[in-house]
Amino acid sequence: MTSLSRLKRRAVLATLACASLGLAVSCAPSSPDVATPSSGTSPAASGSASGGSAGGGSATLSGAGASFPAPLYQRWFADYNKENSGVQISYQSVGSGAGVEQFLAGTVDFGASDAPLKSEDKEKFKAKYGAEPIQVPMTGGTIVFAYNLDGVDGLKLSRDAYCGIVTGQITKWNDPAIASANSGATLPDSEIQFVHRSDGSGTTFGFTNHLKAACPDWKAGASKSVEWPVGTGAKGNEGVTAQIQQTPGAIGYTEFSYAKENGLKMAAIENKAGKIIEPSPEAGAVAFKGETIPADFALLVPDPAAAEAYPISTLTWVLLYPEYKDAAKKEALINVIKWSLDSGKTAATDLGYIPLETELAGKVETELGKIK
Amino acid sequence: MTSEPISHSESLVESSQRFRAPRLINQIFRWLTLALAVGIGLVLVWITYSLLSIALPAIAQFNLGFLFTQVWNPVQELYGALPQIYGTIVSSIIALIFAVPLGVGVAIFLSEDFLPRRVLTPIAFLVELLAAIPSVVYGMWGIFVFIPAILPILQGVHKAFGWIPFFSTAPSTRQMFATGLVLAIMILPTIIAISRDSLISVPPQLRQGAYGLGATRWETITQVLLPASLSGIIGSVMLALGRALGETMAAAMLIGNANRVNVSLFAPASTISALIANQFGEASGLQKSALFYQALILMVLTLVVNMLAEVIVNRFQQVE
């Protein structure tokens, strides 16, 4: 009995050893293949290796916050790293709320938020650090109505139409309020399936901020998450996008860049001046033209008055400390932001964001000068 | 069963000497395991305490009314958990309605000799593999494959039985009923594996006795095997219910996250864990505390289920 089981155990051990050997053997030839792409794709890794030789300033910065500008920030920071290999910036898109929290706690070098700092957060910051936080806009975004309706291209939505959809007063696609603006199109007699974000997000903040200003019957207020009168919730811009793609008769709001990338149809909507405007970063940028910028840069334009402005545009901010002990860090941070607002403009347009106007960018640069 | 008597007094002395060192190890081992066991208990207490302490502002503000209010309004800072509690319980019940008969049926089939063992064993193995699929994969599969596939059937049900409140709305692409079905698939392996084990472990004498008394196979299964293994089957169902109640990812992806109570099962709904997963990232202040209050409710809910399982299992074991 015992000898038999011992034999068995030995056999098992042997096969185990074989398996692990086999793994090791099969692994060995492939390891160089694995190593090549990894060093190629991560500029951070190669940057650290050549950091010393670059000669310029070297610093490692970390930031966290808003997810809406995350694709752009990551692109900017990677591009900047290619030119200045000594400076590495890591950005975690953990959400604006968490970004502000980490910024207040002092665990990051900069925070990022889709909504300006609340006064209570500013108080908290002042109490802890003894000075006002520095808040500057980095880029803007356009929020669009994306929809899925077979055979209907170039849907136009009047104010009454889209307000009715989000408040639940309009439930059918062939409602007169929608049909009156789309004379050529055949609208189906089907239910409107409204899709909104289920997670807290800056996109929702920008969207509801507009609804609050534009729709008299909108009662839910403006926030990163609100109590929706109708619709289903999906997580993230990608979740909303997937749900719209899948559901005939669906309409929802997403960032312009997501809708564009995924080939969703976007509705043109009526602005305050009564013109129906196609969504685009250019039309979105018009919204911020000529607006007076408050001292803390908390510029919100919930319902722009300009005749050519696309009505739903929003800015996104980075949060900086008034004082950095590490001079190299401070230098690098200011340079990155300046570079992003200037040389980073093309990347912003590429990705569907609204680059800041030269005048506003100039003001941001002056503000950066206040950092000690 | 009786322990072997020790025949020689010498061997007793010998063995006691031989085991002196191990006895010390025994002691250390005993204290170590004791510490670990107590540690697990402490972790539970710690988690409960930290949940409670963060949830406290919400508990103070909303009291037990939280459980019966249908509102989730971060703008006005008004929160209630009724839609989530309702959604959590109803989606789990739907899952059980489908998974229990199916699971117990499969368990009976796998424990009987309807087919040769070499066919049954791979089937049992595949069933257990179902349990190894991560829930986010179930969610993706639900979104892109399962829901589009069953939607026409549900539309048929809605057309034919729309007068029943449960089927009164046109089936949405994210909804309670389909989520319940996906949950059913997710909890099947738990029910099948444990029920099969308890069916197999029924003493063969019982089966032989039943056959000896002239019972058919059908009678043997329904009147002897199932009652004898009932405690195990109920235990499996309760474990499965626990998983269904707490399932996060698949529910968050499929249920539609609408914070409303809707009698129609074809309408989007919400569950406690889905709401937490969705809103935790951007929540702060009272909203965060309300989310922790919800987490506390979920914890109590699963605790009650587990305790209920314990009571039921004990009762049926006494009957045996």
mmCIF file with all atom_site columns, N, CA, C and O in Angstrom, chain A residues 95-98 101 198-200 220 222-233 235 243 246-247, chain B residues 70-75 143-144 148 172-174 256-258 260 268 277-279 281-282 284 287-288:
data_model
loop_
_atom_site.group_PDB
_atom_site.id
_atom_site.type_symbol
_atom_site.label_atom_id
_atom_site.label_alt_id
_atom_site.label_comp_id
_atom_site.label_asym_id
_atom_site.label_entity_id
_atom_site.label_seq_id
_atom_site.pdbx_PDB_ins_code
_atom_site.Cartn_x
_atom_site.Cartn_y
_atom_site.Cartn_z
_atom_site.occupancy
_atom_site.B_iso_or_equiv
_atom_site.pdbx_formal_charge
_atom_site.auth_seq_id
_atom_site.auth_comp_id
_atom_site.auth_asym_id
_atom_site.auth_atom_id
_atom_site.pdbx_PDB_model_num
ATOM 1   N N  . GLY A 1 95  ? -11.252 59.666 -11.703 1.00 0.00 ? 95  GLY A N  1
ATOM 2   C CA . GLY A 1 95  ? -12.500 60.413 -11.531 1.00 0.00 ? 95  GLY A CA 1
ATOM 3   C C  . GLY A 1 95  ? -12.245 61.735 -10.825 1.00 0.00 ? 95  GLY A C  1
ATOM 4   O O  . GLY A 1 95  ? -11.339 61.829 -10.001 1.00 0.00 ? 95  GLY A O  1
ATOM 5   N N  . SER A 1 96  ? -13.052 62.748 -11.168 1.00 0.00 ? 96  SER A N  1
ATOM 6   C CA . SER A 1 96  ? -12.825 64.081 -10.617 1.00 0.00 ? 96  SER A CA 1
ATOM 7   C C  . SER A 1 96  ? -12.905 64.100 -9.094  1.00 0.00 ? 96  SER A C  1
ATOM 8   O O  . SER A 1 96  ? -12.092 64.744 -8.437  1.00 0.00 ? 96  SER A O  1
ATOM 9   N N  . GLY A 1 97  ? -13.904 63.413 -8.551  1.00 0.00 ? 97  GLY A N  1
ATOM 10  C CA . GLY A 1 97  ? -14.097 63.434 -7.100  1.00 0.00 ? 97  GLY A CA 1
ATOM 11  C C  . GLY A 1 97  ? -12.864 62.917 -6.384  1.00 0.00 ? 97  GLY A C  1
ATOM 12  O O  . GLY A 1 97  ? -12.335 63.550 -5.462  1.00 0.00 ? 97  GLY A O  1
ATOM 13  N N  . ALA A 1 98  ? -12.379 61.769 -6.838  1.00 0.00 ? 98  ALA A N  1
ATOM 14  C CA . ALA A 1 98  ? -11.189 61.174 -6.226  1.00 0.00 ? 98  ALA A CA 1
ATOM 15  C C  . ALA A 1 98  ? -9.968  62.047 -6.486  1.00 0.00 ? 98  ALA A C  1
ATOM 16  O O  . ALA A 1 98  ? -9.076  62.154 -5.635  1.00 0.00 ? 98  ALA A O  1
ATOM 17  N N  . GLU A 1 101 ? -10.014 64.821 -4.037  1.00 0.00 ? 101 GLU A N  1
ATOM 18  C CA . GLU A 1 101 ? -9.697  64.296 -2.714  1.00 0.00 ? 101 GLU A CA 1
ATOM 19  C C  . GLU A 1 101 ? -8.189  64.070 -2.555  1.00 0.00 ? 101 GLU A C  1
ATOM 20  O O  . GLU A 1 101 ? -7.593  64.431 -1.548  1.00 0.00 ? 101 GLU A O  1
ATOM 21  N N  . SER A 1 198 ? -24.318 56.059 -15.609 1.00 0.00 ? 198 SER A N  1
ATOM 22  C CA . SER A 1 198 ? -24.719 55.575 -14.297 1.00 0.00 ? 198 SER A CA 1
ATOM 23  C C  . SER A 1 198 ? -23.673 55.911 -13.245 1.00 0.00 ? 198 SER A C  1
ATOM 24  O O  . SER A 1 198 ? -23.946 55.901 -12.059 1.00 0.00 ? 198 SER A O  1
ATOM 25  N N  . ASP A 1 199 ? -22.449 56.196 -13.675 1.00 0.00 ? 199 ASP A N  1
ATOM 26  C CA . ASP A 1 199 ? -21.388 56.553 -12.739 1.00 0.00 ? 199 ASP A CA 1
ATOM 27  C C  . ASP A 1 199 ? -21.286 58.078 -12.683 1.00 0.00 ? 199 ASP A C  1
ATOM 28  O O  . ASP A 1 199 ? -21.721 58.776 -13.585 1.00 0.00 ? 199 ASP A O  1
ATOM 29  N N  . GLY A 1 200 ? -20.723 58.561 -11.623 1.00 0.00 ? 200 GLY A N  1
ATOM 30  C CA . GLY A 1 200 ? -20.533 59.994 -11.520 1.00 0.00 ? 200 GLY A CA 1
ATOM 31  C C  . GLY A 1 200 ? -19.516 60.444 -12.552 1.00 0.00 ? 200 GLY A C  1
ATOM 32  O O  . GLY A 1 200 ? -18.479 59.805 -12.717 1.00 0.00 ? 200 GLY A O  1
ATOM 33  N N  . ALA A 1 220 ? -33.909 68.140 -12.025 1.00 0.00 ? 220 ALA A N  1
ATOM 34  C CA . ALA A 1 220 ? -32.946 67.299 -11.306 1.00 0.00 ? 220 ALA A CA 1
ATOM 35  C C  . ALA A 1 220 ? -31.662 68.038 -10.936 1.00 0.00 ? 220 ALA A C  1
ATOM 36  O O  . ALA A 1 220 ? -30.821 67.507 -10.229 1.00 0.00 ? 220 ALA A O  1
ATOM 37  N N  . ALA A 1 222 ? -27.937 70.141 -11.467 1.00 0.00 ? 222 ALA A N  1
ATOM 38  C CA . ALA A 1 222 ? -26.705 69.865 -12.199 1.00 0.00 ? 222 ALA A CA 1
ATOM 39  C C  . ALA A 1 222 ? -25.678 69.285 -11.245 1.00 0.00 ? 222 ALA A C  1
ATOM 40  O O  . ALA A 1 222 ? -25.404 69.859 -10.199 1.00 0.00 ? 222 ALA A O  1
ATOM 41  N N  . SER A 1 223 ? -25.164 68.123 -11.592 1.00 0.00 ? 223 SER A N  1
ATOM 42  C CA . SER A 1 223 ? -24.166 67.485 -10.738 1.00 0.00 ? 223 SER A CA 1
ATOM 43  C C  . SER A 1 223 ? -23.479 66.379 -11.526 1.00 0.00 ? 223 SER A C  1
ATOM 44  O O  . SER A 1 223 ? -23.863 66.080 -12.648 1.00 0.00 ? 223 SER A O  1
ATOM 45  N N  . LYS A 1 224 ? -22.456 65.773 -10.926 1.00 0.00 ? 224 LYS A N  1
ATOM 46  C CA . LYS A 1 224 ? -21.769 64.674 -11.604 1.00 0.00 ? 224 LYS A CA 1
ATOM 47  C C  . LYS A 1 224 ? -22.647 63.441 -11.699 1.00 0.00 ? 224 LYS A C  1
ATOM 48  O O  . LYS A 1 224 ? -22.453 62.587 -12.554 1.00 0.00 ? 224 LYS A O  1
ATOM 49  N N  . SER A 1 225 ? -23.602 63.295 -10.755 1.00 0.00 ? 225 SER A N  1
ATOM 50  C CA . SER A 1 225 ? -24.641 62.286 -10.946 1.00 0.00 ? 225 SER A CA 1
ATOM 51  C C  . SER A 1 225 ? -25.937 62.889 -10.430 1.00 0.00 ? 225 SER A C  1
ATOM 52  O O  . SER A 1 225 ? -25.938 63.576 -9.418  1.00 0.00 ? 225 SER A O  1
ATOM 53  N N  . VAL A 1 226 ? -27.000 62.657 -11.152 1.00 0.00 ? 226 VAL A N  1
ATOM 54  C CA . VAL A 1 226 ? -28.275 63.259 -10.788 1.00 0.00 ? 226 VAL A CA 1
ATOM 55  C C  . VAL A 1 226 ? -29.354 62.182 -10.772 1.00 0.00 ? 226 VAL A C  1
ATOM 56  O O  . VAL A 1 226 ? -29.119 61.045 -11.179 1.00 0.00 ? 226 VAL A O  1
ATOM 57  N N  . GLU A 1 227 ? -30.513 62.568 -10.306 1.00 0.00 ? 227 GLU A N  1
ATOM 58  C CA . GLU A 1 227 ? -31.637 61.638 -10.322 1.00 0.00 ? 227 GLU A CA 1
ATOM 59  C C  . GLU A 1 227 ? -32.353 61.775 -11.650 1.00 0.00 ? 227 GLU A C  1
ATOM 60  O O  . GLU A 1 227 ? -33.088 62.729 -11.889 1.00 0.00 ? 227 GLU A O  1
ATOM 61  N N  . TRP A 1 228 ? -32.149 60.811 -12.534 1.00 0.00 ? 228 TRP A N  1
ATOM 62  C CA . TRP A 1 228 ? -32.708 60.907 -13.877 1.00 0.00 ? 228 TRP A CA 1
ATOM 63  C C  . TRP A 1 228 ? -34.172 60.556 -13.873 1.00 0.00 ? 228 TRP A C  1
ATOM 64  O O  . TRP A 1 228 ? -34.557 59.534 -13.319 1.00 0.00 ? 228 TRP A O  1
ATOM 65  N N  . PRO A 1 229 ? -35.003 61.398 -14.528 1.00 0.00 ? 229 PRO A N  1
ATOM 66  C CA . PRO A 1 229 ? -36.424 61.058 -14.585 1.00 0.00 ? 229 PRO A CA 1
ATOM 67  C C  . PRO A 1 229 ? -36.703 59.855 -15.484 1.00 0.00 ? 229 PRO A C  1
ATOM 68  O O  . PRO A 1 229 ? -37.656 59.122 -15.238 1.00 0.00 ? 229 PRO A O  1
ATOM 69  N N  . VAL A 1 230 ? -35.904 59.650 -16.522 1.00 0.00 ? 230 VAL A N  1
ATOM 70  C CA . VAL A 1 230 ? -36.142 58.517 -17.428 1.00 0.00 ? 230 VAL A CA 1
ATOM 71  C C  . VAL A 1 230 ? -34.823 57.867 -17.808 1.00 0.00 ? 230 VAL A C  1
ATOM 72  O O  . VAL A 1 230 ? -33.742 58.402 -17.556 1.00 0.00 ? 230 VAL A O  1
ATOM 73  N N  . GLY A 1 231 ? -34.926 56.713 -18.451 1.00 0.00 ? 231 GLY A N  1
ATOM 74  C CA . GLY A 1 231 ? -33.776 56.137 -19.135 1.00 0.00 ? 231 GLY A CA 1
ATOM 75  C C  . GLY A 1 231 ? -33.048 55.060 -18.375 1.00 0.00 ? 231 GLY A C  1
ATOM 76  O O  . GLY A 1 231 ? -33.368 54.731 -17.239 1.00 0.00 ? 231 GLY A O  1
ATOM 77  N N  . THR A 1 232 ? -32.043 54.490 -19.070 1.00 0.00 ? 232 THR A N  1
ATOM 78  C CA . THR A 1 232 ? -31.210 53.475 -18.451 1.00 0.00 ? 232 THR A CA 1
ATOM 79  C C  . THR A 1 232 ? -29.805 54.042 -18.298 1.00 0.00 ? 232 THR A C  1
ATOM 80  O O  . THR A 1 232 ? -29.378 54.887 -19.065 1.00 0.00 ? 232 THR A O  1
ATOM 81  N N  . GLY A 1 233 ? -29.090 53.522 -17.294 1.00 0.00 ? 233 GLY A N  1
ATOM 82  C CA . GLY A 1 233 ? -27.752 54.023 -17.031 1.00 0.00 ? 233 GLY A CA 1
ATOM 83  C C  . GLY A 1 233 ? -26.699 53.049 -17.523 1.00 0.00 ? 233 GLY A C  1
ATOM 84  O O  . GLY A 1 233 ? -26.851 51.836 -17.415 1.00 0.00 ? 233 GLY A O  1
ATOM 85  N N  . LYS A 1 235 ? -22.233 52.489 -17.684 1.00 0.00 ? 235 LYS A N  1
ATOM 86  C CA . LYS A 1 235 ? -21.023 52.939 -17.015 1.00 0.00 ? 235 LYS A CA 1
ATOM 87  C C  . LYS A 1 235 ? -20.019 53.449 -18.044 1.00 0.00 ? 235 LYS A C  1
ATOM 88  O O  . LYS A 1 235 ? -19.691 52.752 -18.991 1.00 0.00 ? 235 LYS A O  1
ATOM 89  N N  . GLN A 1 243 ? -24.220 50.883 -25.559 1.00 0.00 ? 243 GLN A N  1
ATOM 90  C CA . GLN A 1 243 ? -25.660 50.692 -25.430 1.00 0.00 ? 243 GLN A CA 1
ATOM 91  C C  . GLN A 1 243 ? -26.427 51.383 -26.553 1.00 0.00 ? 243 GLN A C  1
ATOM 92  O O  . GLN A 1 243 ? -27.421 50.858 -27.040 1.00 0.00 ? 243 GLN A O  1
ATOM 93  N N  . GLN A 1 246 ? -26.233 49.392 -29.705 1.00 0.00 ? 246 GLN A N  1
ATOM 94  C CA . GLN A 1 246 ? -26.948 48.133 -29.670 1.00 0.00 ? 246 GLN A CA 1
ATOM 95  C C  . GLN A 1 246 ? -28.457 48.280 -29.674 1.00 0.00 ? 246 GLN A C  1
ATOM 96  O O  . GLN A 1 246 ? -29.165 47.322 -29.985 1.00 0.00 ? 246 GLN A O  1
ATOM 97  N N  . THR A 1 247 ? -28.936 49.444 -29.279 1.00 0.00 ? 247 THR A N  1
ATOM 98  C CA . THR A 1 247 ? -30.368 49.606 -29.085 1.00 0.00 ? 247 THR A CA 1
ATOM 99  C C  . THR A 1 247 ? -30.964 50.497 -30.159 1.00 0.00 ? 247 THR A C  1
ATOM 100 O O  . THR A 1 247 ? -30.728 51.697 -30.173 1.00 0.00 ? 247 THR A O  1
ATOM 101 N N  . GLN B 2 70  ? -37.631 55.901 -2.253  1.00 0.00 ? 70  GLN B N  1
ATOM 102 C CA . GLN B 2 70  ? -37.184 55.735 -3.626  1.00 0.00 ? 70  GLN B CA 1
ATOM 103 C C  . GLN B 2 70  ? -36.642 57.056 -4.146  1.00 0.00 ? 70  GLN B C  1
ATOM 104 O O  . GLN B 2 70  ? -37.319 57.799 -4.822  1.00 0.00 ? 70  GLN B O  1
ATOM 105 N N  . VAL B 2 71  ? -35.418 57.357 -3.789  1.00 0.00 ? 71  VAL B N  1
ATOM 106 C CA . VAL B 2 71  ? -34.811 58.593 -4.270  1.00 0.00 ? 71  VAL B CA 1
ATOM 107 C C  . VAL B 2 71  ? -33.294 58.413 -4.232  1.00 0.00 ? 71  VAL B C  1
ATOM 108 O O  . VAL B 2 71  ? -32.752 57.763 -3.333  1.00 0.00 ? 71  VAL B O  1
ATOM 109 N N  . TRP B 2 72  ? -32.615 58.908 -5.273  1.00 0.00 ? 72  TRP B N  1
ATOM 110 C CA . TRP B 2 72  ? -31.154 58.916 -5.238  1.00 0.00 ? 72  TRP B CA 1
ATOM 111 C C  . TRP B 2 72  ? -30.716 60.207 -5.897  1.00 0.00 ? 72  TRP B C  1
ATOM 112 O O  . TRP B 2 72  ? -30.482 60.255 -7.088  1.00 0.00 ? 72  TRP B O  1
ATOM 113 N N  . ASN B 2 73  ? -30.685 61.260 -5.112  1.00 0.00 ? 73  ASN B N  1
ATOM 114 C CA . ASN B 2 73  ? -30.509 62.589 -5.670  1.00 0.00 ? 73  ASN B CA 1
ATOM 115 C C  . ASN B 2 73  ? -29.287 63.282 -5.082  1.00 0.00 ? 73  ASN B C  1
ATOM 116 O O  . ASN B 2 73  ? -29.362 63.942 -4.051  1.00 0.00 ? 73  ASN B O  1
ATOM 117 N N  . PRO B 2 74  ? -28.134 63.134 -5.741  1.00 0.00 ? 74  PRO B N  1
ATOM 118 C CA . PRO B 2 74  ? -26.901 63.732 -5.216  1.00 0.00 ? 74  PRO B CA 1
ATOM 119 C C  . PRO B 2 74  ? -26.937 65.255 -5.222  1.00 0.00 ? 74  PRO B C  1
ATOM 120 O O  . PRO B 2 74  ? -26.145 65.880 -4.530  1.00 0.00 ? 74  PRO B O  1
ATOM 121 N N  . VAL B 2 75  ? -27.836 65.860 -6.017  1.00 0.00 ? 75  VAL B N  1
ATOM 122 C CA . VAL B 2 75  ? -27.877 67.317 -6.075  1.00 0.00 ? 75  VAL B CA 1
ATOM 123 C C  . VAL B 2 75  ? -28.461 67.872 -4.775  1.00 0.00 ? 75  VAL B C  1
ATOM 124 O O  . VAL B 2 75  ? -27.909 68.779 -4.166  1.00 0.00 ? 75  VAL B O  1
ATOM 125 N N  . ILE B 2 143 ? -24.205 41.386 -22.612 1.00 0.00 ? 143 ILE B N  1
ATOM 126 C CA . ILE B 2 143 ? -24.482 42.563 -23.428 1.00 0.00 ? 143 ILE B CA 1
ATOM 127 C C  . ILE B 2 143 ? -24.495 42.221 -24.913 1.00 0.00 ? 143 ILE B C  1
ATOM 128 O O  . ILE B 2 143 ? -25.406 42.572 -25.648 1.00 0.00 ? 143 ILE B O  1
ATOM 129 N N  . PHE B 2 144 ? -23.447 41.492 -25.352 1.00 0.00 ? 144 PHE B N  1
ATOM 130 C CA . PHE B 2 144 ? -23.273 41.345 -26.792 1.00 0.00 ? 144 PHE B CA 1
ATOM 131 C C  . PHE B 2 144 ? -23.896 40.082 -27.381 1.00 0.00 ? 144 PHE B C  1
ATOM 132 O O  . PHE B 2 144 ? -24.121 40.005 -28.577 1.00 0.00 ? 144 PHE B O  1
ATOM 133 N N  . PRO B 2 148 ? -29.163 40.207 -26.816 1.00 0.00 ? 148 PRO B N  1
ATOM 134 C CA . PRO B 2 148 ? -29.694 40.279 -28.185 1.00 0.00 ? 148 PRO B CA 1
ATOM 135 C C  . PRO B 2 148 ? -30.376 38.975 -28.609 1.00 0.00 ? 148 PRO B C  1
ATOM 136 O O  . PRO B 2 148 ? -31.356 39.000 -29.352 1.00 0.00 ? 148 PRO B O  1
ATOM 137 N N  . SER B 2 172 ? -36.451 46.170 -22.582 1.00 0.00 ? 172 SER B N  1
ATOM 138 C CA . SER B 2 172 ? -35.331 47.074 -22.814 1.00 0.00 ? 172 SER B CA 1
ATOM 139 C C  . SER B 2 172 ? -34.070 46.240 -23.037 1.00 0.00 ? 172 SER B C  1
ATOM 140 O O  . SER B 2 172 ? -34.031 45.059 -22.694 1.00 0.00 ? 172 SER B O  1
ATOM 141 N N  . THR B 2 173 ? -33.032 46.862 -23.611 1.00 0.00 ? 173 THR B N  1
ATOM 142 C CA . THR B 2 173 ? -31.803 46.084 -23.823 1.00 0.00 ? 173 THR B CA 1
ATOM 143 C C  . THR B 2 173 ? -31.030 45.887 -22.518 1.00 0.00 ? 173 THR B C  1
ATOM 144 O O  . THR B 2 173 ? -30.125 45.066 -22.459 1.00 0.00 ? 173 THR B O  1
ATOM 145 N N  . ARG B 2 174 ? -31.337 46.690 -21.497 1.00 0.00 ? 174 ARG B N  1
ATOM 146 C CA . ARG B 2 174 ? -30.765 46.445 -20.168 1.00 0.00 ? 174 ARG B CA 1
ATOM 147 C C  . ARG B 2 174 ? -31.942 46.305 -19.228 1.00 0.00 ? 174 ARG B C  1
ATOM 148 O O  . ARG B 2 174 ? -32.736 47.234 -19.112 1.00 0.00 ? 174 ARG B O  1
ATOM 149 N N  . GLY B 2 256 ? -29.084 48.008 -16.138 1.00 0.00 ? 256 GLY B N  1
ATOM 150 C CA . GLY B 2 256 ? -29.607 49.280 -16.639 1.00 0.00 ? 256 GLY B CA 1
ATOM 151 C C  . GLY B 2 256 ? -29.510 50.433 -15.662 1.00 0.00 ? 256 GLY B C  1
ATOM 152 O O  . GLY B 2 256 ? -29.742 51.576 -16.038 1.00 0.00 ? 256 GLY B O  1
ATOM 153 N N  . ASN B 2 257 ? -29.163 50.156 -14.418 1.00 0.00 ? 257 ASN B N  1
ATOM 154 C CA . ASN B 2 257 ? -28.867 51.200 -13.431 1.00 0.00 ? 257 ASN B CA 1
ATOM 155 C C  . ASN B 2 257 ? -29.886 52.325 -13.395 1.00 0.00 ? 257 ASN B C  1
ATOM 156 O O  . ASN B 2 257 ? -29.531 53.494 -13.368 1.00 0.00 ? 257 ASN B O  1
ATOM 157 N N  . ALA B 2 258 ? -31.156 51.973 -13.389 1.00 0.00 ? 258 ALA B N  1
ATOM 158 C CA . ALA B 2 258 ? -32.194 52.992 -13.244 1.00 0.00 ? 258 ALA B CA 1
ATOM 159 C C  . ALA B 2 258 ? -32.662 52.942 -11.797 1.00 0.00 ? 258 ALA B C  1
ATOM 160 O O  . ALA B 2 258 ? -33.162 51.915 -11.352 1.00 0.00 ? 258 ALA B O  1
ATOM 161 N N  . ARG B 2 260 ? -35.052 53.330 -9.959  1.00 0.00 ? 260 ARG B N  1
ATOM 162 C CA . ARG B 2 260 ? -36.497 53.395 -9.763  1.00 0.00 ? 260 ARG B CA 1
ATOM 163 C C  . ARG B 2 260 ? -37.015 51.989 -9.548  1.00 0.00 ? 260 ARG B C  1
ATOM 164 O O  . ARG B 2 260 ? -36.452 51.036 -10.069 1.00 0.00 ? 260 ARG B O  1
ATOM 165 N N  . PRO B 2 268 ? -35.429 48.522 -17.022 1.00 0.00 ? 268 PRO B N  1
ATOM 166 C CA . PRO B 2 268 ? -34.161 48.617 -16.306 1.00 0.00 ? 268 PRO B CA 1
ATOM 167 C C  . PRO B 2 268 ? -34.383 48.806 -14.805 1.00 0.00 ? 268 PRO B C  1
ATOM 168 O O  . PRO B 2 268 ? -35.378 49.389 -14.395 1.00 0.00 ? 268 PRO B O  1
ATOM 169 N N  . ALA B 2 277 ? -20.759 50.146 -7.236  1.00 0.00 ? 277 ALA B N  1
ATOM 170 C CA . ALA B 2 277 ? -19.694 50.079 -8.240  1.00 0.00 ? 277 ALA B CA 1
ATOM 171 C C  . ALA B 2 277 ? -19.741 51.292 -9.164  1.00 0.00 ? 277 ALA B C  1
ATOM 172 O O  . ALA B 2 277 ? -18.709 51.813 -9.566  1.00 0.00 ? 277 ALA B O  1
ATOM 173 N N  . ASN B 2 278 ? -20.950 51.740 -9.490  1.00 0.00 ? 278 ASN B N  1
ATOM 174 C CA . ASN B 2 278 ? -21.099 52.847 -10.415 1.00 0.00 ? 278 ASN B CA 1
ATOM 175 C C  . ASN B 2 278 ? -20.690 54.179 -9.818  1.00 0.00 ? 278 ASN B C  1
ATOM 176 O O  . ASN B 2 278 ? -20.044 54.981 -10.469 1.00 0.00 ? 278 ASN B O  1
ATOM 177 N N  . GLN B 2 279 ? -21.127 54.430 -8.597  1.00 0.00 ? 279 GLN B N  1
ATOM 178 C CA . GLN B 2 279 ? -21.039 55.798 -8.093  1.00 0.00 ? 279 GLN B CA 1
ATOM 179 C C  . GLN B 2 279 ? -19.902 56.020 -7.121  1.00 0.00 ? 279 GLN B C  1
ATOM 180 O O  . GLN B 2 279 ? -19.646 57.144 -6.730  1.00 0.00 ? 279 GLN B O  1
ATOM 181 N N  . GLY B 2 281 ? -16.675 55.971 -7.329  1.00 0.00 ? 281 GLY B N  1
ATOM 182 C CA . GLY B 2 281 ? -15.528 56.753 -7.786  1.00 0.00 ? 281 GLY B CA 1
ATOM 183 C C  . GLY B 2 281 ? -15.673 58.245 -7.597  1.00 0.00 ? 281 GLY B C  1
ATOM 184 O O  . GLY B 2 281 ? -14.739 58.919 -7.190  1.00 0.00 ? 281 GLY B O  1
ATOM 185 N N  . GLU B 2 282 ? -16.839 58.778 -7.884  1.00 0.00 ? 282 GLU B N  1
ATOM 186 C CA . GLU B 2 282 ? -17.013 60.231 -7.848  1.00 0.00 ? 282 GLU B CA 1
ATOM 187 C C  . GLU B 2 282 ? -17.775 60.686 -6.615  1.00 0.00 ? 282 GLU B C  1
ATOM 188 O O  . GLU B 2 282 ? -18.169 61.838 -6.520  1.00 0.00 ? 282 GLU B O  1
ATOM 189 N N  . SER B 2 284 ? -18.584 61.713 -2.725  1.00 0.00 ? 284 SER B N  1
ATOM 190 C CA . SER B 2 284 ? -17.906 62.237 -1.549  1.00 0.00 ? 284 SER B CA 1
ATOM 191 C C  . SER B 2 284 ? -18.979 62.717 -0.582  1.00 0.00 ? 284 SER B C  1
ATOM 192 O O  . SER B 2 284 ? -20.148 62.826 -0.932  1.00 0.00 ? 284 SER B O  1
ATOM 193 N N  . GLN B 2 287 ? -23.017 61.455 0.003   1.00 0.00 ? 287 GLN B N  1
ATOM 194 C CA . GLN B 2 287 ? -23.269 60.430 -1.011  1.00 0.00 ? 287 GLN B CA 1
ATOM 195 C C  . GLN B 2 287 ? -22.435 59.178 -0.730  1.00 0.00 ? 287 GLN B C  1
ATOM 196 O O  . GLN B 2 287 ? -22.922 58.056 -0.812  1.00 0.00 ? 287 GLN B O  1
ATOM 197 N N  . LYS B 2 288 ? -21.180 59.400 -0.361  1.00 0.00 ? 288 LYS B N  1
ATOM 198 C CA . LYS B 2 288 ? -20.300 58.281 -0.039  1.00 0.00 ? 288 LYS B CA 1
ATOM 199 C C  . LYS B 2 288 ? -20.849 57.529 1.163   1.00 0.00 ? 288 LYS B C  1
ATOM 200 O O  . LYS B 2 288 ? -20.883 56.302 1.194   1.00 0.00 ? 288 LYS B O  1
#
